[in-house]
Short mmCIF file of C-alpha atoms in Angstrom, two decimals:
data_model
loop_
_atom_site.label_atom_id
_atom_site.label_comp_id
_atom_site.label_asym_id
_atom_site.label_seq_id
_atom_site.Cartn_x
_atom_site.Cartn_y
_atom_site.Cartn_z
CA UNK D 1 0.03 -0.11 -0.10
CA UNK D 2 3.00 2.35 0.59
CA UNK D 3 3.61 2.58 -3.04
CA UNK D 4 -0.26 3.97 -3.70
CA UNK D 5 0.57 7.47 -5.47
CA UNK D 6 -1.89 10.04 -5.09
CA UNK D 7 -1.85 10.10 -9.05
CA UNK D 8 -3.32 6.86 -9.31
CA UNK D 9 -5.64 7.68 -6.40
CA UNK D 10 -6.82 10.10 -8.34
CA UNK D 11 -7.69 8.39 -11.38
CA UNK D 12 -9.55 5.71 -9.24
CA UNK D 13 -11.73 8.61 -7.78
CA UNK D 14 -12.50 9.66 -10.86
CA UNK D 15 -13.31 6.49 -12.71
CA UNK D 16 -15.10 4.73 -9.60
CA UNK D 17 -17.19 7.75 -9.56
CA UNK D 18 -18.44 7.72 -13.21
CA UNK D 19 -18.00 3.87 -13.11
CA UNK D 20 -16.58 4.45 -16.17
CA UNK D 21 -13.10 4.51 -18.08
CA UNK D 22 -13.82 6.31 -20.79
CA UNK D 23 -15.43 8.86 -18.72
CA UNK D 24 -12.19 9.35 -16.17
CA UNK D 25 -10.28 9.70 -19.11
CA UNK D 26 -12.18 12.38 -20.68
CA UNK D 27 -12.33 14.80 -17.13
CA UNK D 28 -8.46 13.90 -17.14
CA UNK D 29 -7.32 14.33 -20.87
CA UNK D 30 -5.47 11.24 -20.33
CA UNK D 31 -6.19 8.20 -22.98
CA UNK D 32 -8.30 5.42 -21.83
CA UNK D 33 -5.10 2.93 -21.90
CA UNK D 34 -3.64 5.17 -19.09
CA UNK D 35 -6.43 4.78 -17.00
CA UNK D 36 -6.91 1.11 -17.28
CA UNK D 37 -3.08 0.76 -16.57
CA UNK D 38 -3.05 2.96 -13.70
CA UNK D 39 -6.31 1.00 -12.08
CA UNK D 40 -4.21 -2.65 -12.85
CA UNK D 41 -1.38 -1.13 -11.27
CA UNK D 42 -3.51 0.02 -8.43
CA UNK D 43 -5.41 -3.13 -8.38
CA UNK D 44 -1.52 -5.00 -7.77
CA UNK D 45 -0.76 -2.87 -4.99
CA UNK D 46 -3.87 -3.21 -3.01
CA UNK D 47 -3.84 -6.97 -3.88
CA UNK D 48 -7.63 -7.22 -4.75
CA UNK D 49 -9.65 -6.37 -7.89
CA UNK D 50 -11.32 -3.15 -7.49
CA UNK D 51 -13.95 -3.26 -10.13
CA UNK D 52 -15.85 -6.32 -11.78
CA UNK D 53 -17.60 -5.74 -15.16
CA UNK D 54 -21.20 -7.44 -15.96
CA UNK D 55 -22.37 -7.44 -19.22
CA UNK D 56 -21.22 -3.88 -20.17
CA UNK D 57 -21.89 -2.32 -17.08
CA UNK D 58 -18.78 -1.30 -14.45
CA UNK D 59 -19.26 -2.09 -10.90
CA UNK D 60 -16.98 -1.37 -7.65
CA UNK D 61 -16.38 -4.65 -5.90
CA UNK D 62 -16.17 -4.14 -1.95
CA UNK D 63 -12.11 -3.73 -2.28
CA UNK D 64 -12.97 -0.93 -4.77
CA UNK D 65 -15.66 0.61 -2.39
CA UNK D 66 -14.02 0.62 0.51
CA UNK D 67 -10.66 2.23 -1.66
CA UNK D 68 -13.31 5.32 -3.03
CA UNK D 69 -14.67 5.92 0.54
CA UNK D 70 -10.90 6.40 1.59
CA UNK D 71 -10.03 8.68 -1.38
CA UNK D 72 -12.74 10.52 -0.60
CA UNK D 73 -11.70 11.38 2.88
CA UNK D 74 -7.90 11.87 1.59
CA UNK D 75 -8.74 14.61 -1.12
CA UNK D 76 -11.29 16.40 1.57
CA UNK D 77 -8.35 16.48 3.53
CA UNK D 78 -6.39 17.68 1.47
CA UNK D 79 -8.88 20.22 0.15
CA UNK D 80 -9.12 21.40 3.40
CA UNK D 81 -5.17 21.89 4.27
CA UNK D 82 -4.87 24.01 0.57
CA UNK D 83 -7.89 25.99 1.73
CA UNK D 84 -5.77 26.65 5.16
CA UNK D 85 -2.59 27.16 3.53
CA UNK D 86 -4.07 29.66 1.00
CA UNK D 87 -5.83 31.35 3.72
CA UNK D 88 -2.37 31.65 5.54
CA UNK D 89 -0.91 33.19 2.68
CA UNK D 90 -3.61 35.62 1.96
CA UNK D 91 -4.29 36.56 -1.45
CA UNK D 92 -0.99 36.68 -2.29
CA UNK D 93 -0.59 32.88 -3.59
CA UNK D 94 -3.93 30.24 -4.06
CA UNK D 95 -6.13 28.40 -5.95
CA UNK D 96 -9.71 29.72 -7.52
CA UNK D 97 -11.96 26.79 -9.35
CA UNK D 98 -15.02 27.48 -11.10
CA UNK D 99 -17.60 25.60 -12.63
CA UNK D 100 -20.33 27.61 -14.97
CA UNK D 101 -22.84 26.88 -17.40
CA UNK D 102 -22.32 27.30 -21.22
CA UNK D 103 -23.82 30.42 -21.57
CA UNK D 104 -21.86 32.28 -18.74
CA UNK D 105 -19.12 32.14 -20.81
CA UNK D 106 -19.75 35.59 -22.68
CA UNK D 107 -19.28 36.99 -19.14
CA UNK D 108 -17.43 35.62 -16.37
CA UNK D 109 -13.69 35.58 -18.84
CA UNK D 110 -14.12 39.40 -18.53
CA UNK D 111 -14.98 39.33 -14.88
CA UNK D 112 -12.15 37.10 -14.27
CA UNK D 113 -9.95 38.51 -16.17
CA UNK D 114 -10.61 41.81 -14.11
CA UNK D 115 -10.12 39.65 -10.76
CA UNK D 116 -7.17 38.30 -12.00
CA UNK D 117 -5.32 41.72 -12.44
CA UNK D 118 -5.97 42.29 -8.91
CA UNK D 119 -4.89 39.37 -7.56
CA UNK D 120 -1.75 38.37 -9.63
CA UNK D 121 -0.45 35.52 -7.57
CA UNK D 122 -3.96 33.45 -7.66
CA UNK D 123 -4.36 30.28 -9.74
CA UNK D 124 -7.88 30.21 -11.65
CA UNK D 125 -9.46 27.10 -13.41
CA UNK D 126 -12.55 27.82 -15.78
CA UNK D 127 -14.75 24.71 -16.38
CA UNK D 128 -17.59 25.45 -19.25
CA UNK D 129 -20.20 23.10 -18.98
CA UNK D 130 -23.56 21.67 -19.73
CA UNK D 131 -25.97 22.18 -16.81
CA UNK D 132 -25.62 18.50 -15.78
CA UNK D 133 -22.13 18.50 -15.63
CA UNK D 134 -22.52 21.39 -13.63
CA UNK D 135 -24.82 20.08 -10.95
CA UNK D 136 -22.90 16.85 -11.22
CA UNK D 137 -19.40 18.56 -9.85
CA UNK D 138 -21.88 20.77 -7.78
CA UNK D 139 -23.20 17.96 -5.63
CA UNK D 140 -19.92 16.15 -5.66
CA UNK D 141 -17.87 19.29 -4.23
CA UNK D 142 -15.43 19.26 -6.94
CA UNK D 143 -15.04 23.31 -7.47
CA UNK D 144 -15.19 26.22 -5.02
CA UNK D 145 -17.91 28.61 -7.09
CA UNK D 146 -20.56 27.36 -9.75
CA UNK D 147 -22.34 29.78 -12.21
CA UNK D 148 -25.72 28.77 -13.55
CA UNK D 149 -29.02 30.47 -13.73
CA UNK D 150 -31.43 27.76 -12.26
CA UNK D 151 -29.92 26.87 -8.97
CA UNK D 152 -31.09 23.09 -8.41
CA UNK D 153 -34.07 22.37 -6.09
CA UNK D 154 -32.48 19.19 -4.96
CA UNK D 155 -29.38 20.33 -3.28
CA UNK D 156 -28.93 22.48 -0.39
CA UNK D 157 -26.92 25.24 -1.59
CA UNK D 158 -26.77 28.90 -0.78
CA UNK D 159 -27.85 30.76 -4.57
CA UNK D 160 -26.59 34.80 -4.28
CA UNK D 161 -27.90 36.43 -7.46
CA UNK D 162 -25.69 38.53 -8.67
CA UNK D 163 -26.24 39.65 -12.86
CA UNK D 164 -29.98 39.53 -14.61
CA UNK D 165 -30.11 37.43 -17.59
CA UNK D 166 -33.03 38.00 -19.47
CA UNK D 167 -33.96 35.43 -22.32
CA UNK D 168 -35.34 36.96 -25.53
CA UNK D 169 -36.32 35.73 -28.64
CA UNK D 170 -34.42 35.94 -31.66
CA UNK D 171 -34.79 35.76 -35.22
CA UNK D 172 -32.99 35.92 -38.69
CA UNK D 173 -32.81 39.88 -39.55
CA UNK D 174 -34.93 39.37 -42.36
CA UNK D 175 -37.64 36.93 -41.00
CA UNK D 176 -40.87 38.14 -41.39
CA UNK D 177 -41.82 38.53 -37.80
CA UNK D 178 -38.98 41.14 -37.60
CA UNK D 179 -40.73 44.44 -36.61
CA UNK D 180 -43.85 43.32 -35.40
CA UNK D 181 -45.11 44.15 -32.00
CA UNK D 182 -46.48 41.92 -29.10
CA UNK D 183 -46.55 38.56 -31.51
CA UNK D 184 -48.42 36.06 -29.92
CA UNK D 185 -46.48 33.16 -28.22
CA UNK D 186 -49.23 31.11 -30.66
CA UNK D 187 -47.35 32.46 -33.42
CA UNK D 188 -44.13 31.87 -31.92
CA UNK D 189 -45.22 27.86 -31.46
CA UNK D 190 -45.65 27.87 -35.13
CA UNK D 191 -42.13 28.71 -36.09
CA UNK D 192 -39.42 26.03 -36.40
CA UNK D 193 -37.50 26.27 -32.90
CA UNK D 194 -33.48 25.38 -31.88
CA UNK D 195 -33.54 24.22 -28.91
CA UNK D 196 -31.36 23.53 -26.43
CA UNK D 197 -30.62 19.78 -24.88
CA UNK D 198 -32.85 18.91 -22.04
CA UNK D 199 -32.41 19.72 -18.96
CA UNK D 200 -30.56 23.62 -19.99
CA UNK D 201 -31.68 25.94 -17.58
CA UNK D 202 -33.26 27.80 -20.74
CA UNK D 203 -35.23 25.29 -22.35
CA UNK D 204 -36.59 24.45 -18.98
CA UNK D 205 -37.81 28.01 -18.48
CA UNK D 206 -38.95 28.43 -22.14
CA UNK D 207 -41.07 25.53 -21.41
CA UNK D 208 -42.66 26.36 -19.04
CA UNK D 209 -43.52 29.44 -20.31
CA UNK D 210 -45.33 27.41 -23.20
CA UNK D 211 -47.00 25.13 -20.90
CA UNK D 212 -48.27 27.28 -18.97
CA UNK D 213 -50.38 28.66 -22.42
CA UNK D 214 -51.09 25.15 -23.20
CA UNK D 215 -48.61 25.43 -26.10
CA UNK D 216 -45.81 22.99 -27.52
CA UNK D 217 -42.47 24.33 -29.19
CA UNK D 218 -42.30 23.11 -32.33
CA UNK D 219 -38.72 22.01 -32.32
CA UNK D 220 -36.83 21.41 -35.17
CA UNK D 221 -33.11 20.43 -33.87
CA UNK D 222 -31.56 20.46 -30.52
CA UNK D 223 -28.10 22.00 -30.14
CA UNK D 224 -25.53 21.83 -27.08
CA UNK D 225 -24.62 25.25 -27.40
CA UNK D 226 -25.58 28.73 -27.38
CA UNK D 227 -23.04 30.19 -30.16
CA UNK D 228 -23.90 26.62 -32.72
CA UNK D 229 -27.94 28.27 -31.93
CA UNK D 230 -26.98 31.48 -32.84
CA UNK D 231 -25.09 30.23 -35.99
CA UNK D 232 -28.56 28.33 -36.50
CA UNK D 233 -30.76 31.07 -36.42
CA UNK D 234 -28.32 33.08 -38.84
CA UNK D 235 -28.24 30.27 -41.35
CA UNK D 236 -31.77 30.23 -41.11
CA UNK D 237 -32.74 26.99 -39.73
CA UNK D 238 -35.19 28.57 -37.47
CA UNK D 239 -36.03 30.79 -34.32
CA UNK D 240 -35.19 30.40 -30.69
CA UNK D 241 -34.30 31.76 -27.15
CA UNK D 242 -31.42 32.56 -25.72
CA UNK D 243 -30.12 34.46 -23.16
CA UNK D 244 -29.30 38.35 -24.39
CA UNK D 245 -25.98 38.01 -22.87
CA UNK D 246 -25.14 35.62 -26.41
CA UNK D 247 -25.04 39.35 -27.63
CA UNK D 248 -22.29 40.62 -25.79
CA UNK D 249 -19.89 39.84 -28.66
CA UNK D 250 -21.22 42.47 -30.89
CA UNK D 251 -21.59 41.85 -34.20
CA UNK D 252 -25.08 40.49 -34.38
CA UNK D 253 -27.32 43.36 -35.41
CA UNK D 254 -26.20 42.57 -39.61
CA UNK D 255 -27.76 39.19 -38.94
CA UNK D 256 -30.39 38.82 -35.62
CA UNK D 257 -33.30 40.82 -34.60
CA UNK D 258 -34.94 40.37 -31.20
CA UNK D 259 -38.17 39.86 -31.84
CA UNK D 260 -41.36 41.71 -29.35
CA UNK D 261 -43.31 38.87 -28.20
CA UNK D 262 -45.82 38.83 -25.13
CA UNK D 263 -44.20 37.82 -21.81
CA UNK D 264 -40.52 38.44 -23.11
CA UNK D 265 -38.19 38.72 -22.24
CA UNK D 266 -38.18 36.46 -19.60
CA UNK D 267 -36.56 37.61 -16.29
CA UNK D 268 -34.13 35.76 -14.29
CA UNK D 269 -30.57 36.17 -12.49
CA UNK D 270 -27.22 34.66 -12.73
CA UNK D 271 -26.11 32.95 -9.42
CA UNK D 272 -23.16 31.80 -7.69
CA UNK D 273 -24.05 28.86 -6.16
CA UNK D 274 -21.77 26.51 -3.68
CA UNK D 275 -23.30 23.87 -1.08
CA UNK D 276 -24.00 25.32 2.21
CA UNK D 277 -21.48 22.84 3.58
CA UNK D 278 -18.85 23.99 2.03
CA UNK D 279 -16.14 26.30 3.53
CA UNK D 280 -15.50 28.54 1.48
CA UNK D 281 -11.37 29.79 1.03
CA UNK D 282 -10.40 33.02 1.59
CA UNK D 283 -9.78 33.01 -2.42
CA UNK D 284 -13.34 31.94 -2.79
CA UNK D 285 -15.20 34.53 -0.53
CA UNK D 286 -12.30 37.52 -2.31
CA UNK D 287 -13.63 36.64 -5.71
CA UNK D 288 -17.79 36.47 -4.87
CA UNK D 289 -17.38 39.85 -3.09
CA UNK D 290 -15.28 40.67 -6.14
CA UNK D 291 -17.95 39.43 -8.32
CA UNK D 292 -20.91 41.36 -6.72
CA UNK D 293 -19.01 44.73 -6.45
CA UNK D 294 -17.85 44.50 -10.61
CA UNK D 295 -21.12 43.21 -11.79
CA UNK D 296 -23.47 46.89 -11.82
CA UNK D 297 -21.12 48.51 -13.65
CA UNK D 298 -20.29 45.57 -16.15
CA UNK D 299 -24.30 45.79 -16.34
CA UNK D 300 -24.39 50.18 -17.10
CA UNK D 301 -21.61 49.14 -19.98
CA UNK D 302 -23.52 46.63 -21.65
CA UNK D 303 -26.70 48.48 -21.72
CA UNK D 304 -25.22 51.76 -23.20
CA UNK D 305 -23.39 49.24 -25.76
CA UNK D 306 -25.92 47.76 -27.10
CA UNK D 307 -28.35 50.95 -26.95
CA UNK D 308 -25.42 52.46 -29.11
CA UNK D 309 -25.87 49.68 -31.70
CA UNK D 310 -29.37 48.07 -31.85
CA UNK D 311 -32.03 49.96 -33.65
CA UNK D 312 -34.68 47.89 -30.97
CA UNK D 313 -33.22 49.51 -28.18
CA UNK D 314 -35.57 52.43 -28.06
CA UNK D 315 -36.98 50.60 -25.24
CA UNK D 316 -34.27 49.80 -22.65
CA UNK D 317 -36.10 48.01 -19.94
CA UNK D 318 -37.33 46.23 -23.16
CA UNK D 319 -33.91 45.43 -23.88
CA UNK D 320 -31.70 45.01 -21.08
CA UNK D 321 -34.32 43.08 -19.12
CA UNK D 322 -33.87 45.48 -16.21
CA UNK D 323 -35.95 45.09 -13.05
CA UNK D 324 -36.00 46.84 -9.98
CA UNK D 325 -33.33 45.51 -7.74
CA UNK D 326 -35.65 45.59 -4.74
CA UNK D 327 -36.48 42.25 -6.30
CA UNK D 328 -33.16 40.47 -5.72
CA UNK D 329 -33.91 39.51 -2.30
CA UNK D 330 -37.04 37.86 -2.96
CA UNK D 331 -35.24 35.73 -5.71
CA UNK D 332 -32.50 34.86 -3.25
CA UNK D 333 -34.80 33.40 -1.04
CA UNK D 334 -36.82 31.25 -3.80
CA UNK D 335 -33.32 30.21 -6.27
CA UNK D 336 -35.99 27.37 -7.89
CA UNK D 337 -38.53 30.35 -8.88
CA UNK D 338 -39.96 30.48 -12.35
CA UNK D 339 -38.20 33.33 -13.38
CA UNK D 340 -34.80 31.52 -13.20
CA UNK D 341 -32.44 29.52 -15.87
CA UNK D 342 -29.59 28.92 -17.26
#
C-alpha cells in the first residue's frame, strides 16, 4: 500500500465516481489505456480487484468501495489543507476553481480577467460545461464556486443572484416577424424552433412558459450550445430563445433581430452557487465579493453599448430586462422560482 501514489488515487476516484474508464479519461485528459494501466497497477498494489464488469456495466468491488471512501476522505483533507494554507498566504497566492454553464462564458472570463489583474498570484481554473455536468460537479463538491441561471432544488445550496439574465426571442434579420409588435406566443409556437438540450435551464424556462399557455414548441433541432444556436438562426434553420448575454460579443445586428413577443423577455438572474455545507476559502470569498462589486458597472456598460448599436433599443427595459433591484432578495429566497434559468 505504501507504493500508492496520489496520481493513481486521483485516477481511481474519478473512474469510481463515473463507473467508466472512458469518462475518467475525458475528465482527466488522459487516454483510456493510461487509465486502465494505472487502475491495474493500483489493483496489484491493493492485492484485490477494484472493479468488476457485468455485461457492459462497470461496478466497484467491495475492496473498490472501501478504497473509494478512503479516497474521498483523503482528497477532502487535502482540500481543507489547501484552503488553510491559502488563507495563511492571504490573497498573494492560492487557487480558484469555478464551474459555469455554457452561456456564462460570454461574461465570466471578463470578470475573471479583472480579478486576476487585481490578484495576479491566484491560479484560476474555469470549466465551461452543460447544466447537467455542472450539477454533477456541484453535488460532488469538486469546485469552489458555480455560476448558473437555475440553482438546483434538490441540493442544499447557497444561491446568490448577481446579474440579470433576460431571455429574448431571436430570429434572422429578414424574418417576416421582425418589426411586428407583441407577437402572440401561439404564433411563435408555429415557427421551427432551435432548442437547447433537455435539462438546459434556458429550455426549462421556455417550456414552462409555453406549458402555462397550453402551447408546445415546434422543435426542429436540439443544439448543445448557445453559440451554435446563434449560428443556426443566422443560417435560417429557425428561431430560438437565448440569454441576451449571448449578444455581448457584438456584430449580431447585421444578422439577428430580437422579436417583440408577449411575455418576453423572460426575467431571470445569474446565480453564484455553492453547497451550504462548504467552507469557502479566502480566495473564493474574495472572488464572490469582487463579482458582486463589479457586475453593476458591467450591466451599465452592456446596456449603453447595446443602446448605441441596436435599432431595437428604443425601450431600454425591453432590451436589457432590467427591473427594480428590490426584487433581488425575493429571488434569492426562492432559487428555484419560475423566472430562473441557465
